[in-house]
Coordinates of C-alpha atoms in Angstrom, one line a residue:
M112 CA -48.0 109.6 54.7
S113 CA -50.1 108.1 57.4
N114 CA -48.2 107.7 60.6
D115 CA -50.5 104.9 61.9
N116 CA -47.9 102.2 62.5
S117 CA -49.7 100.6 65.5
E118 CA -50.2 97.5 63.5
S119 CA -46.8 97.4 61.7
L120 CA -44.1 94.8 62.1
V121 CA -40.5 95.8 62.0
T122 CA -38.9 92.4 62.6
P123 CA -39.6 89.0 61.2
V124 CA -42.1 86.9 63.2
H125 CA -39.5 84.2 63.8
P126 CA -35.9 85.2 64.9
L127 CA -34.4 82.6 62.6
L128 CA -35.8 84.5 59.6
S129 CA -33.6 87.5 60.4
N130 CA -30.9 85.5 58.7
R131 CA -30.8 86.7 55.0
W132 CA -29.8 83.4 53.6
L133 CA -32.3 81.5 55.6
S134 CA -35.0 83.9 54.5
A135 CA -34.1 83.5 50.9
A136 CA -34.1 79.7 51.2
T137 CA -37.5 79.8 52.9
L138 CA -38.9 81.9 50.0
V139 CA -37.6 79.4 47.4
V140 CA -38.9 76.5 49.3
A141 CA -42.3 78.2 49.7
G142 CA -42.6 78.6 46.0
A143 CA -41.5 75.0 45.3
L144 CA -44.1 73.7 47.8
Q145 CA -46.8 75.0 45.4
T146 CA -45.5 72.6 42.7
L147 CA -46.3 69.7 45.1
T148 CA -49.9 70.7 45.3
F149 CA -50.3 69.8 41.6
S150 CA -50.4 66.5 39.8
P151 CA -48.8 64.0 40.2
F152 CA -48.2 64.9 43.9
H153 CA -51.7 66.3 44.8
F154 CA -50.6 67.7 48.2
W155 CA -53.2 70.5 47.9
W156 CA -52.9 71.3 51.6
L157 CA -49.5 72.7 51.0
G158 CA -51.1 75.8 49.3
P159 CA -51.9 77.7 52.4
V160 CA -48.6 76.5 54.0
S161 CA -46.7 78.0 51.1
M162 CA -48.5 81.3 51.5
L163 CA -47.9 81.3 55.2
L164 CA -44.2 80.8 54.7
M165 CA -44.0 83.7 52.3
L166 CA -45.8 86.0 54.7
L167 CA -43.5 85.0 57.6
V168 CA -40.6 86.4 55.6
T169 CA -42.2 89.2 53.6
I170 CA -44.5 91.0 56.1
P171 CA -41.7 93.1 57.6
L172 CA -39.8 93.9 54.3
T173 CA -39.7 97.2 52.4
A174 CA -41.1 97.4 48.9
K175 CA -37.6 97.3 47.5
K176 CA -36.8 94.1 49.3
L177 CA -40.2 92.7 48.4
F178 CA -39.3 92.7 44.8
S179 CA -36.4 90.3 45.3
A180 CA -38.5 88.3 47.8
G181 CA -41.2 87.8 45.2
W182 CA -38.6 86.9 42.6
L183 CA -37.1 84.2 44.9
A184 CA -40.5 82.7 45.5
G185 CA -41.2 82.7 41.8
M186 CA -37.9 81.0 41.1
G187 CA -38.9 78.3 43.5
L188 CA -42.3 77.9 41.9
F189 CA -41.4 78.0 38.2
G190 CA -38.0 76.4 38.7
S191 CA -39.7 73.3 40.1
G192 CA -43.0 73.4 38.3
A193 CA -42.1 74.6 34.8
S194 CA -38.5 73.4 34.2
W195 CA -39.9 70.7 31.9
V196 CA -39.4 73.3 29.2
Y197 CA -35.7 72.1 29.2
I198 CA -36.8 68.8 27.6
S199 CA -38.5 70.7 24.7
I200 CA -35.4 72.8 24.2
S201 CA -32.7 70.2 24.6
E202 CA -34.1 66.9 23.4
F203 CA -36.5 68.0 20.7
G204 CA -35.1 71.4 19.9
N205 CA -31.7 70.1 18.9
T206 CA -29.9 72.6 21.2
S207 CA -26.7 71.9 23.2
I208 CA -27.0 71.3 26.9
P209 CA -25.3 74.6 28.0
I210 CA -27.6 76.7 25.9
S211 CA -30.6 74.6 26.9
V212 CA -29.8 75.2 30.5
L213 CA -29.3 78.9 29.9
L214 CA -32.6 79.3 28.1
T215 CA -34.4 77.3 30.7
V216 CA -33.0 79.5 33.5
A217 CA -33.9 82.6 31.5
F218 CA -37.4 81.3 31.0
V219 CA -37.9 80.6 34.8
A220 CA -36.3 83.9 35.8
G221 CA -38.5 85.8 33.5
L222 CA -41.7 84.2 34.9
A223 CA -40.4 84.9 38.4
L224 CA -40.6 88.6 37.6
F225 CA -44.4 88.4 37.8
P226 CA -44.5 87.6 41.6
A227 CA -41.6 90.0 42.0
L228 CA -43.6 92.9 40.5
A229 CA -46.7 91.9 42.5
F230 CA -44.8 91.8 45.8
W231 CA -43.2 95.2 45.0
F232 CA -46.6 96.7 44.3
W233 CA -47.9 95.1 47.5
G234 CA -45.3 96.9 49.5
K235 CA -46.0 100.2 47.8
L236 CA -49.7 99.9 48.5
A237 CA -49.6 98.8 52.1
K238 CA -46.3 100.4 53.3
S239 CA -45.3 98.9 56.7
N240 CA -48.8 98.3 58.0
A241 CA -49.2 94.6 58.7
V242 CA -53.0 94.6 58.7
R243 CA -53.1 96.2 55.3
R244 CA -50.5 93.8 54.0
L245 CA -52.5 90.8 55.1
I246 CA -55.8 92.0 53.7
L247 CA -54.2 93.0 50.3
F248 CA -52.0 89.8 50.0
P249 CA -54.6 87.6 48.2
A250 CA -55.7 90.5 46.0
I251 CA -52.1 91.1 44.9
W252 CA -51.4 87.5 44.3
I253 CA -54.3 86.8 41.9
L254 CA -53.7 90.1 40.0
G255 CA -50.1 88.8 39.5
D256 CA -51.5 85.5 38.2
W257 CA -54.0 87.3 36.0
L258 CA -51.2 89.5 34.5
R259 CA -49.1 86.4 33.8
G260 CA -52.0 84.8 32.1
W261 CA -52.3 87.4 29.3
L262 CA -49.1 89.5 29.0
L263 CA -47.0 88.5 25.9
T264 CA -49.6 85.8 25.0
G265 CA -49.6 84.6 28.7
F266 CA -48.4 81.6 30.7
P267 CA -51.6 80.5 32.5
W268 CA -49.9 77.5 34.2
L269 CA -49.4 76.6 37.9
Y270 CA -52.4 78.6 39.2
L271 CA -52.7 77.4 42.8
G272 CA -56.5 76.8 42.6
T273 CA -55.9 74.1 40.0
A274 CA -54.7 71.8 42.7
H275 CA -58.2 71.6 44.0
T276 CA -59.6 69.3 41.3
D277 CA -59.2 66.8 44.0
G278 CA -59.2 69.2 47.0
P279 CA -62.0 70.4 49.3
L280 CA -62.5 73.7 47.4
A281 CA -63.5 71.9 44.2
G282 CA -67.2 72.7 44.8
L283 CA -66.5 76.4 44.4
A284 CA -64.8 76.1 41.1
P285 CA -68.0 76.4 39.0
V286 CA -68.9 79.5 41.0
V287 CA -65.6 81.5 41.2
G288 CA -63.2 79.8 38.8
V289 CA -59.6 79.0 39.4
H290 CA -58.6 82.5 40.2
G291 CA -61.3 82.6 42.9
L292 CA -59.9 79.4 44.4
T293 CA -56.4 80.8 44.4
F294 CA -57.7 83.9 46.1
L295 CA -59.3 81.8 48.9
I296 CA -56.1 79.8 49.3
A297 CA -54.0 82.9 49.6
A298 CA -56.5 84.4 52.0
S299 CA -56.3 81.2 54.1
G300 CA -52.6 81.6 54.4
A301 CA -53.0 85.2 55.5
A302 CA -55.7 84.2 58.0
I303 CA -53.4 81.6 59.6
F304 CA -50.7 84.2 59.9
A305 CA -53.2 86.7 61.4
T306 CA -54.7 84.2 63.8
G307 CA -51.3 83.3 65.2
W308 CA -50.3 87.0 65.4
L309 CA -53.5 87.9 67.2
I310 CA -53.0 85.1 69.7
I311 CA -49.5 86.3 70.5
K312 CA -51.0 89.8 71.1
Q313 CA -53.6 88.2 73.5
R314 CA -56.4 89.2 71.2
H315 CA -58.1 85.8 71.3
A316 CA -61.6 87.0 70.4
S317 CA -60.4 88.6 67.2
A318 CA -58.2 85.5 66.5
G319 CA -61.3 83.3 66.7
I320 CA -63.3 85.5 64.3
V321 CA -60.5 85.5 61.7
A322 CA -60.2 81.7 62.0
V323 CA -63.9 81.0 61.7
A324 CA -64.2 83.4 58.7
A325 CA -61.3 81.6 57.0
L326 CA -62.9 78.2 57.5
I327 CA -66.3 79.1 56.0
P328 CA -65.3 78.5 52.3
W329 CA -63.6 75.2 53.2
L330 CA -66.8 74.0 54.9
V331 CA -69.2 75.3 52.3
A332 CA -67.3 74.0 49.2
P333 CA -67.8 70.2 49.8
A334 CA -71.6 70.8 50.0
L335 CA -71.5 72.8 46.7
N336 CA -69.7 69.9 45.0
R337 CA -73.0 68.0 45.1
V338 CA -74.8 70.8 43.1
D339 CA -75.3 70.2 39.4
W340 CA -75.0 73.6 37.8
T341 CA -75.7 72.2 34.3
D342 CA -78.2 69.7 33.0
I343 CA -76.5 66.5 31.9
S344 CA -78.2 64.4 29.2
T345 CA -79.0 60.8 30.0
E346 CA -78.3 59.7 26.5
P347 CA -74.7 58.7 26.1
T348 CA -72.3 59.4 23.2
S349 CA -69.9 56.6 22.5
V350 CA -66.2 57.7 22.2
A351 CA -63.1 56.1 20.8
A352 CA -59.9 58.2 21.2
M353 CA -56.6 57.0 19.5
Q354 CA -53.3 57.5 21.3
G355 CA -50.7 56.8 18.6
N356 CA -47.6 57.3 20.7
I357 CA -45.7 58.5 17.6
P358 CA -42.1 59.5 18.6
Q359 CA -41.5 63.2 18.4
Q360 CA -38.3 62.7 16.5
I361 CA -40.2 61.3 13.4
K362 CA -43.4 63.3 13.8
W363 CA -42.7 65.7 10.9
D364 CA -40.3 63.4 8.9
P365 CA -41.9 62.8 5.4
E366 CA -40.3 59.4 5.3
F367 CA -42.6 58.3 8.2
L368 CA -45.8 60.1 7.1
K369 CA -47.3 56.9 5.6
D370 CA -46.5 54.9 8.7
Q371 CA -48.3 57.4 11.0
I372 CA -51.4 57.5 8.9
V373 CA -51.5 53.7 8.6
A374 CA -51.1 53.4 12.4
Y375 CA -54.1 55.6 13.1
L376 CA -56.2 54.0 10.4
G377 CA -55.4 50.6 11.8
M378 CA -56.2 51.6 15.4
T379 CA -59.5 53.0 14.2
E380 CA -60.5 50.0 12.1
P381 CA -62.7 48.3 14.8
Y382 CA -64.3 51.6 15.8
W383 CA -65.7 53.1 12.6
D384 CA -69.3 53.0 13.9
T385 CA -68.5 54.8 17.2
D386 CA -70.4 58.1 17.6
L387 CA -67.3 60.2 18.1
I388 CA -63.8 59.2 17.1
L389 CA -60.8 61.4 18.1
W390 CA -57.3 61.6 16.7
P391 CA -54.8 63.9 18.6
E392 CA -53.1 67.1 17.6
T393 CA -51.7 67.0 14.1
A394 CA -52.4 63.3 13.8
I395 CA -52.5 64.0 10.1
P396 CA -49.1 65.8 9.8
I397 CA -49.7 67.4 6.4
P398 CA -52.0 70.3 5.5
Q399 CA -55.6 69.6 4.6
D400 CA -55.1 70.7 1.0
Q401 CA -52.7 67.8 0.6
A402 CA -54.6 65.2 2.6
G403 CA -57.6 64.8 0.3
K404 CA -57.1 61.0 -0.2
I405 CA -56.7 60.4 3.5
I406 CA -59.9 62.4 4.3
D407 CA -61.8 60.6 1.6
H408 CA -60.7 57.3 2.9
I409 CA -61.9 58.2 6.4
K410 CA -65.3 59.3 5.0
E411 CA -65.8 56.1 3.1
N412 CA -65.2 54.0 6.2
L413 CA -67.1 56.0 8.9
G414 CA -70.5 54.7 10.0
E415 CA -73.5 56.8 8.9
E416 CA -73.9 58.3 12.4
S417 CA -70.2 58.6 13.2
T418 CA -67.9 61.6 13.2
L419 CA -64.1 61.6 13.3
I420 CA -62.4 64.7 14.7
T421 CA -58.7 65.0 14.0
G422 CA -55.9 67.5 14.4
I423 CA -54.5 68.6 11.1
P424 CA -52.5 71.7 9.8
W425 CA -54.5 74.0 7.6
Y426 CA -53.2 76.0 4.7
G427 CA -55.1 78.7 2.9
Y428 CA -56.0 82.3 2.7
S429 CA -56.3 84.2 6.0
E430 CA -57.8 87.7 6.3
R431 CA -55.9 88.1 9.6
A432 CA -52.6 87.3 8.0
G433 CA -53.4 89.1 4.8
G434 CA -52.4 86.2 2.6
F435 CA -51.9 82.5 2.5
T436 CA -50.8 81.0 5.8
Y437 CA -50.8 77.9 8.0
H438 CA -53.0 77.3 11.0
N439 CA -52.8 74.6 13.7
S440 CA -56.3 73.2 13.3
I441 CA -58.8 70.5 14.1
M442 CA -61.6 69.4 11.8
A443 CA -64.7 67.2 11.8
I444 CA -65.1 64.5 9.1
G445 CA -68.1 62.3 8.4
N446 CA -71.5 62.9 10.0
G447 CA -70.4 66.4 11.1
E448 CA -68.7 69.5 9.9
G449 CA -66.5 72.3 10.9
I450 CA -62.9 73.4 11.3
Y451 CA -61.3 75.2 14.2
H452 CA -58.0 77.2 14.0
K453 CA -56.0 77.5 17.2
Q454 CA -56.0 81.0 18.7
K455 CA -53.5 80.8 21.6
L456 CA -50.2 79.9 20.0
V457 CA -47.1 78.8 21.9
P458 CA -44.1 81.1 21.4
F459 CA -41.2 79.3 19.6
G460 CA -43.2 76.1 19.4
E461 CA -45.8 77.4 16.9
Y462 CA -44.5 80.9 16.0
V463 CA -41.2 82.6 16.6
P464 CA -41.2 86.2 18.0
L465 CA -38.7 88.4 16.3
E466 CA -38.5 85.7 13.6
G467 CA -36.2 87.7 11.3
I468 CA -33.5 87.9 14.1
L469 CA -33.9 84.5 15.8
R470 CA -34.4 82.1 12.9
G471 CA -31.3 80.0 12.3
L472 CA -29.4 81.0 15.5
I473 CA -30.0 77.6 17.3
G474 CA -32.1 74.6 16.5
F475 CA -34.8 75.5 19.0
F476 CA -35.7 78.5 16.9
D477 CA -36.2 76.3 13.8
L478 CA -38.6 73.7 15.1
P479 CA -40.9 72.0 12.5
M480 CA -44.2 73.7 11.9
S481 CA -43.3 76.8 13.9
S482 CA -44.8 79.3 11.5
F483 CA -48.5 79.1 12.4
T484 CA -50.8 82.1 12.3
R485 CA -53.4 82.7 15.1
G486 CA -56.9 81.8 14.2
P487 CA -59.8 84.3 14.4
E488 CA -61.9 84.9 17.5
N489 CA -65.5 83.7 18.1
Q490 CA -65.2 80.5 16.0
K491 CA -68.2 78.2 15.9
P492 CA -68.1 74.8 17.6
L493 CA -67.7 71.7 15.6
D494 CA -70.8 69.7 14.7
A495 CA -70.7 66.0 15.5
N496 CA -74.0 64.4 14.5
G497 CA -75.9 67.3 16.1
T498 CA -73.7 67.6 19.1
R499 CA -72.0 71.0 19.5
V500 CA -68.4 70.2 20.3
M501 CA -66.1 73.1 21.3
P502 CA -62.5 72.2 20.6
F503 CA -59.3 73.5 22.2
I504 CA -55.8 72.7 21.0
C505 CA -53.1 71.9 23.4
Y506 CA -52.1 75.0 25.4
E507 CA -55.5 76.7 24.9
V508 CA -57.1 74.6 27.6
A509 CA -54.9 76.4 30.2
Y510 CA -56.7 79.8 29.7
P511 CA -59.7 79.7 32.1
D512 CA -61.7 82.7 30.9
F513 CA -61.0 82.0 27.3
L514 CA -62.4 78.5 27.6
A515 CA -65.4 79.5 29.7
R516 CA -66.4 82.1 27.2
N517 CA -66.1 79.7 24.3
A518 CA -68.0 76.9 26.1
V519 CA -71.2 78.9 26.3
N520 CA -74.0 77.2 24.2
T521 CA -72.0 74.1 23.6
D522 CA -72.7 70.5 24.6
L523 CA -69.3 69.0 25.0
L524 CA -65.7 70.1 25.3
L525 CA -62.7 68.5 23.5
T526 CA -59.0 69.1 23.7
I527 CA -56.2 67.6 21.7
S528 CA -52.5 67.8 22.4
N529 CA -49.1 66.5 21.6
D530 CA -47.4 66.4 25.0
G531 CA -44.5 64.5 23.5
W532 CA -42.5 67.7 23.7
F533 CA -42.3 67.4 27.5
G534 CA -41.0 63.8 27.7
D535 CA -41.3 61.9 30.9
S536 CA -41.8 65.0 33.1
V537 CA -44.6 66.4 35.2
G538 CA -45.7 68.7 32.4
P539 CA -48.2 66.4 30.7
L540 CA -49.7 65.4 34.1
Q541 CA -50.1 69.1 35.0
H542 CA -51.7 69.6 31.6
L543 CA -54.2 66.9 32.3
Q544 CA -55.1 68.4 35.7
I545 CA -55.6 71.8 34.0
A546 CA -58.1 70.2 31.6
R547 CA -59.9 68.7 34.6
M548 CA -60.3 72.1 36.2
R549 CA -61.8 73.5 32.9
A550 CA -64.4 70.7 32.9
L551 CA -65.2 71.4 36.5
E552 CA -65.5 75.1 36.0
T553 CA -67.9 74.7 33.1
G554 CA -69.9 71.7 34.2
R555 CA -69.2 69.8 31.0
Y556 CA -67.7 66.5 29.9
M557 CA -64.3 66.9 28.2
I558 CA -62.6 64.4 25.9
R559 CA -58.8 64.8 25.9
G560 CA -56.9 63.2 23.0
T561 CA -53.1 63.1 23.0
N562 CA -50.3 61.6 21.0
N563 CA -48.5 59.9 23.9
G564 CA -50.6 60.6 27.0
V565 CA -52.6 61.2 28.9
T566 CA -55.6 60.5 26.8
A567 CA -58.7 60.7 29.0
I568 CA -62.5 61.2 29.4
I569 CA -63.3 63.8 32.1
D570 CA -66.8 64.2 33.5
N571 CA -68.6 67.4 34.5
K572 CA -67.2 67.3 38.0
G573 CA -63.6 67.2 36.7
Q574 CA -63.1 63.5 37.5
I575 CA -61.5 61.1 35.1
T576 CA -63.8 58.3 34.0
A577 CA -61.4 56.6 31.7
R578 CA -57.7 57.1 30.7
I579 CA -54.8 55.6 28.8
P580 CA -51.3 55.6 30.5
Q581 CA -48.5 57.6 28.9
F582 CA -46.2 56.2 26.3
E583 CA -48.6 53.5 25.1
R584 CA -50.2 53.0 21.7
A585 CA -53.8 52.3 22.7
V586 CA -57.4 53.1 22.1
L587 CA -59.6 54.7 24.8
T588 CA -63.3 53.8 24.7
G589 CA -66.0 55.2 26.9
E590 CA -69.1 57.4 27.0
V591 CA -69.7 61.1 27.4
F592 CA -72.9 63.0 28.0
K593 CA -74.0 66.3 26.6
A594 CA -74.5 69.3 28.9
S595 CA -76.8 72.3 28.7
G596 CA -76.9 75.5 30.6
S597 CA -74.1 77.5 32.2
T598 CA -72.3 77.5 35.5
P599 CA -72.1 80.9 37.4
Y600 CA -68.4 81.1 36.4
M601 CA -69.2 80.8 32.7
S602 CA -71.6 83.8 33.1
T603 CA -69.1 86.0 34.8
A604 CA -65.6 84.6 34.1
S605 CA -63.0 85.9 36.6
W606 CA -64.4 89.5 36.8
P607 CA -66.0 89.2 40.2
V608 CA -62.8 88.1 41.9
L609 CA -60.7 90.6 40.0
T610 CA -63.1 93.3 40.8
L611 CA -63.0 92.3 44.5
A612 CA -59.2 92.5 44.3
L613 CA -59.3 96.0 42.9
I614 CA -61.9 97.1 45.5
L615 CA -59.6 95.9 48.2
I616 CA -56.7 97.8 46.7
V617 CA -58.7 101.0 46.4
F618 CA -60.1 101.0 50.0
V619 CA -57.3 99.2 52.0
R620 CA -54.2 100.7 50.5
E621 CA -52.3 103.3 52.6
R622 CA -53.2 106.6 51.2
V623 CA -51.0 109.7 50.8
I624 CA -52.5 112.5 52.9
P625 CA -51.8 115.9 51.3
K626 CA -50.2 118.6 53.4
N627 CA -52.3 121.6 54.5

């Protein structure tokens, strides 16, 4: 191995961090700080601070110790930012508190393995060389994020770049996407560390170069925010989105089916002539083959130029499933057509892995409508009076590359959800911010319809133009505008930043020198 350790660090930068327990606490806090960058807190500036704290502890550690360090940071991040899953398990999954706590801890601990593996790999690649570690840190971080976003269906939540829907890097989102923003935030944390380190070593000129280089994206991005990457129509499309606020406990109870349909029809009564009417995920809680009378009633009342889009389960023959099956779907009714079947299913919520073993063990493994089949790829957008509307159901909006690919050659984005599963937690607000990032990345308006909030209209810059508060039965009215063209990110997805990460790994990693 290379013996060039002239730039290695063998002790923590700060003496206090030589204490094992203090180091562990610092890593957990550093992870938790990232949760504060997201909605509803919006302290985006804590992103580089979080990265800096991690580096202060981890730069001197061996690869073996880096695994546990990454796991602790992950526990801080997911324990604070994704613990809302407890509400789904306990309150709506009919599961006892001890088992709910156990499953939540297992969920968080499992997610924390992704940064743990990334940090271990980081140590293996850079060995003890601090310069290599600093250069490779942002590359390793986003590769860990990317892996977490697709392995075992993926958990593309809490990507640090999402915090910049309202941050200074927002202007770069249509160019590099959320992973690119995350890379820049991680690189900024590494640059702060490097600048301080170089100053301590009396290398002021080098410190100045690093600081200036790190500032460039933060100075350029606000100017790019004024660039319109897509062409926005001047002709508005009127929108009415219904937020029914149906309690989750009765959502699938047949005794309350009529009440739910009557509620949505009553809310829609004054808006039948609106261009686009939206009902949320599974607003019609019976399959389309049993909902003929409801669909006919909607058609009879809609205006000639109006389209109603609603979430509805679908039952029929599926080539993918090799037989008759259920899909979580969304369909257009009236002056429009099309049906979309959800592709990114939520484990346990919409399907149960190892179903033959887990079904019946606890209530959480027997949730209503948890036997859906994934829809086919490359589905067409819905047609709403000539407007090409690309729909996404609930969790799908969290997949950046998936959404960017499907948004090509569409006019408008739409997402429906039922965030009632997460109760009064930060989960629905994080979900809304994720939808805002997707609108920003693609330069398109997005309509977000939910059962109990937050229903919103989001413009092509990721800003909310109208919204309904959570836990209210109300109708959101407003206007959206069609978009044409593609942002740079839609053309490339995350491949440029992922390729950059791989290039850094190939050329910066510490190589093994063969013996003569």
